[in-house]
Amino acid sequence: MRRETRREMGMGETDMAALRFLIAAAGRDEPVTGKRLADHLGISSASTTKLTDRLVASGHLRRLPHPVDGRAILLQASPQTHREVRGTLSGRHERMLAAAESLNASERAAVVSFLDRIGESIGPDVTAVAADALPDGAVTSTDRAARNTGFPRHR
């Protein structure tokens, strides 16, 4: 899915990873500086500057003054980019949801059983570990899918 989104948006892997990070941070109301983006992507400050220049030039990124630290610059995905990413993903999500909703109760039970076994084969309760990393009250895409399709949600 990420590859298709990158292709449709005409972006390289690092550019798309940067935008995903910025969009996710915006959803949590977390400011992102160039240093934080560089740390997340594991790239140098020079590479981050080139990346942000490229994304600003393409209209995908905005540089904003930091509200407290006059020396710092905040990075933010543009509203156009938020709309473009949502538009690209929403069609795929709708098709995936339709596929899940088309399963009867027996088929859903088989899928849940299979996924439970795969999860158990991975090791400790990966879902619980991941859930512990989420803020209290956070709703995951798995929770939404379970609610929307009638699949049971195991934790």
Backbone as CSV, one residue per row, in Angstrom:
resi,resn,N_x,N_y,N_z,CA_x,CA_y,CA_z,C_x,C_y,C_z
1,MET,0.825,-1.177,0.000,0.000,0.000,0.000,0.879,1.253,0.000
2,ARG,1.954,1.246,0.783,2.843,2.408,0.825,3.495,2.647,-0.529
3,ARG,3.893,1.563,-1.178,4.529,1.684,-2.492,3.574,2.326,-3.491
4,GLU,2.315,1.888,-3.481,1.326,2.458,-4.399,1.081,3.928,-4.095
5,THR,1.017,4.282,-2.825,0.809,5.679,-2.449,1.979,6.523,-2.926
6,ARG,3.205,6.033,-2.706,4.395,6.758,-3.180,4.341,6.944,-4.684
7,ARG,3.989,5.871,-5.395,3.938,5.927,-6.856,2.896,6.945,-7.307
8,GLU,1.712,6.884,-6.713,0.644,7.807,-7.103,1.000,9.251,-6.796
9,MET,1.783,9.467,-5.748,2.168,10.829,-5.392,3.489,11.233,-6.038
10,GLY,4.138,10.307,-6.756,5.392,10.611,-7.437,6.534,10.919,-6.488
11,MET,6.676,10.118,-5.433,7.685,10.379,-4.408,8.587,9.193,-4.180
12,GLY,9.764,9.498,-3.660,10.683,8.461,-3.232,10.311,7.974,-1.841
13,GLU,10.965,6.906,-1.437,10.648,6.273,-0.154,10.895,7.192,1.038
14,THR,12.035,7.886,1.039,12.361,8.755,2.175,11.413,9.940,2.250
15,ASP,11.072,10.515,1.095,10.135,11.642,1.077,8.785,11.220,1.664
16,MET,8.310,10.057,1.239,7.013,9.579,1.728,7.087,9.242,3.210
17,ALA,8.203,8.654,3.655,8.371,8.340,5.081,8.349,9.628,5.905
18,ALA,8.961,10.676,5.385,8.955,11.967,6.078,7.532,12.496,6.200
19,LEU,6.782,12.438,5.112,5.401,12.937,5.149,4.523,12.109,6.077
20,ARG,4.698,10.792,6.063,3.921,9.942,6.984,4.201,10.344,8.433
21,PHE,5.483,10.562,8.738,5.871,10.952,10.096,5.264,12.306,10.460
22,LEU,5.338,13.264,9.544,4.805,14.601,9.807,3.289,14.580,9.987
23,ILE,2.602,13.802,9.162,1.142,13.709,9.262,0.741,13.035,10.577
24,ALA,1.452,11.974,10.950,1.158,11.292,12.219,1.424,12.222,13.403
25,ALA,2.527,12.963,13.359,2.853,13.893,14.445,1.796,14.988,14.541
26,ALA,1.336,15.473,13.405,0.289,16.507,13.405,-0.988,15.971,14.039
27,GLY,-1.294,14.713,13.798,-2.477,14.095,14.393,-2.392,14.003,15.905
28,ARG,-1.168,14.028,16.428,-0.957,13.989,17.883,-0.619,15.376,18.436
29,ASP,-0.720,16.400,17.585,-0.366,17.782,17.959,1.065,17.879,18.479
30,GLU,1.978,17.140,17.846,3.387,17.173,18.226,4.169,17.954,17.179
31,PRO,4.880,19.000,17.597,5.684,19.754,16.639,6.886,18.937,16.167
32,VAL,7.300,19.172,14.934,8.447,18.452,14.376,9.454,19.468,13.846
33,THR,10.677,19.354,14.341,11.784,20.164,13.834,12.575,19.324,12.835
34,GLY,13.486,19.982,12.134,14.351,19.251,11.209,15.161,18.187,11.930
35,LYS,15.632,18.504,13.125,16.425,17.533,13.897,15.585,16.309,14.242
36,ARG,14.362,16.545,14.681,13.494,15.411,15.039,13.201,14.550,13.812
37,LEU,12.964,15.188,12.667,12.718,14.437,11.434,13.960,13.645,11.042
38,ALA,15.129,14.276,11.125,16.382,13.586,10.792,16.590,12.377,11.691
39,ASP,16.346,12.552,12.989,16.494,11.434,13.930,15.538,10.301,13.579
40,HIS,14.301,10.644,13.266,13.310,9.616,12.928,13.708,8.851,11.668
41,LEU,14.174,9.579,10.662,14.523,8.940,9.387,15.919,8.322,9.396
42,GLY,16.736,8.696,10.378,18.103,8.183,10.440,18.982,8.757,9.343
43,ILE,18.784,10.046,9.041,19.581,10.688,7.994,20.290,11.907,8.575
44,SER,21.287,12.407,7.862,22.074,13.547,8.329,21.281,14.845,8.210
45,SER,21.785,15.889,8.870,21.114,17.186,8.769,21.194,17.724,7.345
46,ALA,22.297,17.456,6.641,22.414,17.897,5.245,21.368,17.201,4.371
47,SER,21.194,15.905,4.579,20.177,15.163,3.815,18.776,15.653,4.160
48,THR,18.566,15.991,5.433,17.260,16.500,5.850,16.972,17.840,5.184
49,THR,17.991,18.688,5.082,17.812,19.977,4.409,17.436,19.769,2.950
50,LYS,18.124,18.870,2.267,17.796,18.590,0.859,16.376,18.032,0.733
51,LEU,16.028,17.122,1.620,14.694,16.523,1.613,13.623,17.588,1.836
52,THR,13.813,18.435,2.845,12.803,19.457,3.126,12.736,20.486,2.003
53,ASP,13.880,20.844,1.409,13.865,21.756,0.255,13.018,21.171,-0.873
54,ARG,13.214,19.893,-1.132,12.480,19.199,-2.199,10.975,19.188,-1.906
55,LEU,10.617,18.879,-0.659,9.201,18.808,-0.293,8.543,20.188,-0.261
56,VAL,9.295,21.215,0.123,8.767,22.583,0.082,8.535,22.986,-1.369
57,ALA,9.518,22.708,-2.235,9.411,23.073,-3.655,8.224,22.389,-4.331
58,SER,7.904,21.171,-3.897,6.788,20.434,-4.507,5.436,20.782,-3.871
59,GLY,5.463,21.638,-2.838,4.217,22.042,-2.191,3.719,21.083,-1.127
60,HIS,4.530,20.089,-0.780,4.106,19.094,0.208,4.441,19.471,1.645
61,LEU,5.311,20.450,1.821,5.814,20.766,3.155,5.835,22.274,3.352
62,ARG,5.577,22.679,4.601,5.701,24.090,4.975,6.700,24.201,6.114
63,ARG,7.495,25.257,6.075,8.388,25.596,7.184,7.733,26.745,7.939
64,LEU,7.625,26.577,9.252,6.972,27.587,10.087,7.904,27.991,11.222
65,PRO,7.826,29.238,11.660,8.658,29.627,12.807,8.190,28.911,14.072
66,HIS,9.141,28.524,14.895,8.816,27.899,16.179,8.177,28.969,17.065
67,PRO,7.088,28.654,17.759,6.397,29.678,18.549,7.190,30.175,19.763
68,VAL,8.166,29.388,20.232,8.917,29.765,21.429,10.385,30.025,21.112
69,ASP,11.001,29.128,20.364,12.421,29.218,20.035,12.570,29.897,18.676
70,GLY,12.956,31.148,18.694,13.074,31.924,17.463,14.089,31.379,16.477
71,ARG,15.007,30.538,16.941,16.017,29.967,16.040,15.515,28.725,15.330
72,ALA,14.511,28.078,15.887,14.048,26.785,15.354,12.949,26.980,14.309
73,ILE,12.893,26.034,13.404,11.867,25.999,12.358,11.069,24.707,12.536
74,LEU,9.755,24.822,12.471,8.899,23.637,12.521,8.549,23.208,11.104
75,LEU,8.428,21.916,10.923,8.063,21.350,9.627,6.646,20.811,9.721
76,GLN,5.877,21.056,8.673,4.478,20.638,8.687,4.056,20.250,7.272
77,ALA,3.424,19.097,7.146,2.874,18.704,5.844,1.790,19.709,5.476
78,SER,1.737,20.064,4.206,0.756,21.054,3.757,-0.657,20.472,3.802
79,PRO,-1.660,21.330,3.920,-3.045,20.840,3.878,-3.326,20.054,2.594
80,GLN,-2.745,20.499,1.476,-2.905,19.790,0.197,-2.380,18.359,0.315
81,THR,-1.256,18.186,0.995,-0.672,16.854,1.157,-1.559,15.979,2.032
82,HIS,-2.090,16.548,3.112,-3.027,15.785,3.955,-4.191,15.279,3.106
83,ARG,-4.767,16.155,2.282,-5.901,15.761,1.429,-5.481,14.702,0.415
84,GLU,-4.304,14.880,-0.180,-3.836,13.935,-1.197,-3.611,12.546,-0.602
85,VAL,-2.982,12.489,0.555,-2.728,11.194,1.207,-4.049,10.544,1.600
86,ARG,-4.950,11.324,2.211,-6.261,10.777,2.590,-7.011,10.263,1.370
87,GLY,-6.990,11.028,0.289,-7.691,10.617,-0.926,-7.118,9.346,-1.515
88,THR,-5.795,9.228,-1.495,-5.138,8.042,-2.034,-5.463,6.814,-1.200
89,LEU,-5.444,6.974,0.119,-5.660,5.828,1.000,-7.128,5.471,1.182
90,SER,-8.017,6.452,1.105,-9.417,6.162,1.421,-10.025,5.143,0.463
91,GLY,-9.698,5.225,-0.817,-10.224,4.242,-1.768,-9.752,2.836,-1.443
92,ARG,-8.474,2.715,-1.095,-7.938,1.400,-0.733,-8.599,0.880,0.534
93,HIS,-8.732,1.746,1.517,-9.347,1.320,2.779,-10.788,0.882,2.565
94,GLU,-11.501,1.603,1.724,-12.890,1.217,1.435,-12.950,-0.162,0.784
95,ARG,-12.033,-0.435,-0.144,-12.017,-1.756,-0.798,-11.647,-2.854,0.197
96,MET,-10.695,-2.571,1.087,-10.309,-3.561,2.089,-11.466,-3.827,3.050
97,LEU,-12.144,-2.769,3.462,-13.285,-2.915,4.359,-14.404,-3.694,3.681
98,ALA,-14.654,-3.415,2.405,-15.694,-4.144,1.665,-15.351,-5.630,1.589
99,ALA,-14.065,-5.937,1.377,-13.655,-7.344,1.322,-13.906,-8.016,2.670
100,ALA,-13.570,-7.330,3.761,-13.790,-7.900,5.093,-15.281,-8.066,5.380
101,GLU,-16.066,-7.075,4.991,-17.510,-7.146,5.244,-18.194,-8.231,4.421
102,SER,-17.569,-8.642,3.324,-18.188,-9.664,2.475,-18.054,-11.070,3.055
103,LEU,-17.225,-11.237,4.087,-17.039,-12.554,4.695,-18.232,-12.906,5.577
104,ASN,-18.628,-14.173,5.530,-19.689,-14.616,6.439,-19.068,-14.938,7.802
105,ALA,-19.898,-15.263,8.773,-19.425,-15.496,10.144,-18.383,-16.604,10.213
106,SER,-18.578,-17.667,9.461,-17.634,-18.784,9.463,-16.282,-18.358,8.883
107,GLU,-16.326,-17.602,7.809,-15.080,-17.122,7.195,-14.355,-16.154,8.132
108,ARG,-15.108,-15.274,8.796,-14.491,-14.343,9.750,-13.820,-15.110,10.882
109,ALA,-14.490,-16.145,11.385,-13.915,-16.955,12.466,-12.617,-17.610,12.011
110,ALA,-12.578,-18.089,10.771,-11.361,-18.711,10.243,-10.230,-17.690,10.145
111,VAL,-10.543,-16.480,9.698,-9.524,-15.431,9.593,-8.992,-15.079,10.978
112,VAL,-9.884,-14.899,11.937,-9.473,-14.554,13.297,-8.609,-15.661,13.883
113,SER,-9.002,-16.901,13.692,-8.224,-18.034,14.195,-6.828,-18.046,13.575
114,PHE,-6.763,-17.853,12.270,-5.479,-17.824,11.571,-4.595,-16.699,12.121
115,LEU,-5.147,-15.508,12.244,-4.357,-14.373,12.722,-3.924,-14.561,14.171
116,ASP,-4.785,-15.150,14.991,-4.395,-15.453,16.370,-3.205,-16.405,16.394
117,ARG,-3.242,-17.431,15.558,-2.134,-18.398,15.511,-0.847,-17.736,15.030
118,ILE,-0.963,-16.886,14.037,0.222,-16.170,13.552,0.777,-15.293,14.670
119,GLY,-0.108,-14.585,15.363,0.325,-13.740,16.472,1.024,-14.537,17.558
120,GLU,0.474,-15.692,17.888,1.083,-16.549,18.909,2.449,-17.052,18.460
121,SER,2.604,-17.305,17.167,3.885,-17.820,16.672,4.980,-16.758,16.715
122,ILE,4.587,-15.497,16.734,5.568,-14.414,16.768,6.222,-14.331,18.136
123,GLY,5.486,-14.606,19.178,6.067,-14.548,20.505,5.089,-13.966,21.499
124,PRO,5.627,-13.157,22.440,4.749,-12.573,23.457,3.607,-11.809,22.799
125,ASP,2.628,-11.517,23.577,1.441,-10.854,23.053,1.823,-9.522,22.422
126,VAL,2.108,-9.565,21.124,2.550,-8.396,20.379,1.494,-7.301,20.436
127,THR,0.237,-7.682,20.357,-0.838,-6.701,20.404,-0.824,-5.956,21.729
128,ALA,-0.620,-6.667,22.828,-0.597,-6.022,24.141,0.598,-5.088,24.251
129,VAL,1.744,-5.514,23.747,2.937,-4.669,23.777,2.683,-3.401,22.979
130,ALA,2.110,-3.546,21.786,1.812,-2.386,20.949,0.774,-1.497,21.619
131,ALA,-0.241,-2.093,22.227,-1.291,-1.310,22.884,-0.724,-0.521,24.058
132,ASP,0.262,-1.093,24.759,0.875,-0.384,25.880,1.590,0.879,25.424
133,ALA,2.024,0.919,24.169,2.736,2.076,23.646,1.789,3.198,23.232
134,LEU,0.498,2.911,23.148,-0.485,3.913,22.723,-0.949,4.751,23.904
135,PRO,-1.306,6.014,23.642,-1.887,6.820,24.714,-3.216,6.216,25.165
136,ASP,-3.588,6.464,26.418,-4.867,5.958,26.928,-6.003,6.436,26.044
137,GLY,-6.905,5.526,25.730,-8.074,5.871,24.937,-7.833,5.907,23.443
138,ALA,-6.607,5.621,22.998,-6.325,5.656,21.559,-7.092,4.547,20.859
139,VAL,-7.567,4.851,19.677,-8.285,3.869,18.865,-7.394,3.520,17.688
140,THR,-7.050,2.252,17.567,-6.182,1.820,16.476,-6.999,1.486,15.244
141,SER,-6.313,1.365,14.116,-7.006,0.977,12.887,-7.597,-0.418,13.040
142,THR,-6.952,-1.279,13.830,-7.485,-2.619,14.067,-8.784,-2.541,14.859
143,ASP,-8.829,-1.646,15.846,-10.064,-1.454,16.613,-11.189,-0.981,15.702
144,ARG,-10.891,-0.010,14.829,-11.914,0.504,13.914,-12.388,-0.596,12.983
145,ALA,-11.451,-1.392,12.464,-11.824,-2.472,11.545,-12.704,-3.493,12.255
146,ALA,-12.355,-3.831,13.490,-13.159,-4.797,14.249,-14.566,-4.257,14.461
147,ARG,-14.650,-2.995,14.798,-15.959,-2.382,15.041,-16.775,-2.325,13.749
148,ASN,-16.118,-2.025,12.623,-16.830,-1.842,11.358,-17.192,-3.142,10.651
149,THR,-16.498,-4.226,10.945,-16.719,-5.462,10.192,-17.339,-6.573,11.012
150,GLY,-17.413,-6.401,12.318,-17.949,-7.461,13.154,-16.898,-8.491,13.537
151,PHE,-15.629,-8.270,13.150,-14.566,-9.165,13.579,-14.349,-8.951,15.067
152,PRO,-14.145,-10.015,15.836,-13.836,-9.822,17.251,-12.449,-9.217,17.389
153,ARG,-12.235,-8.403,18.400,-10.939,-7.782,18.655,-10.336,-8.450,19.870
154,HIS,-9.215,-9.147,19.701,-8.548,-9.838,20.806,-7.401,-8.991,21.306
155,ARG,-7.257,-8.894,22.626,-6.126,-8.155,23.213,-5.473,-8.989,24.261
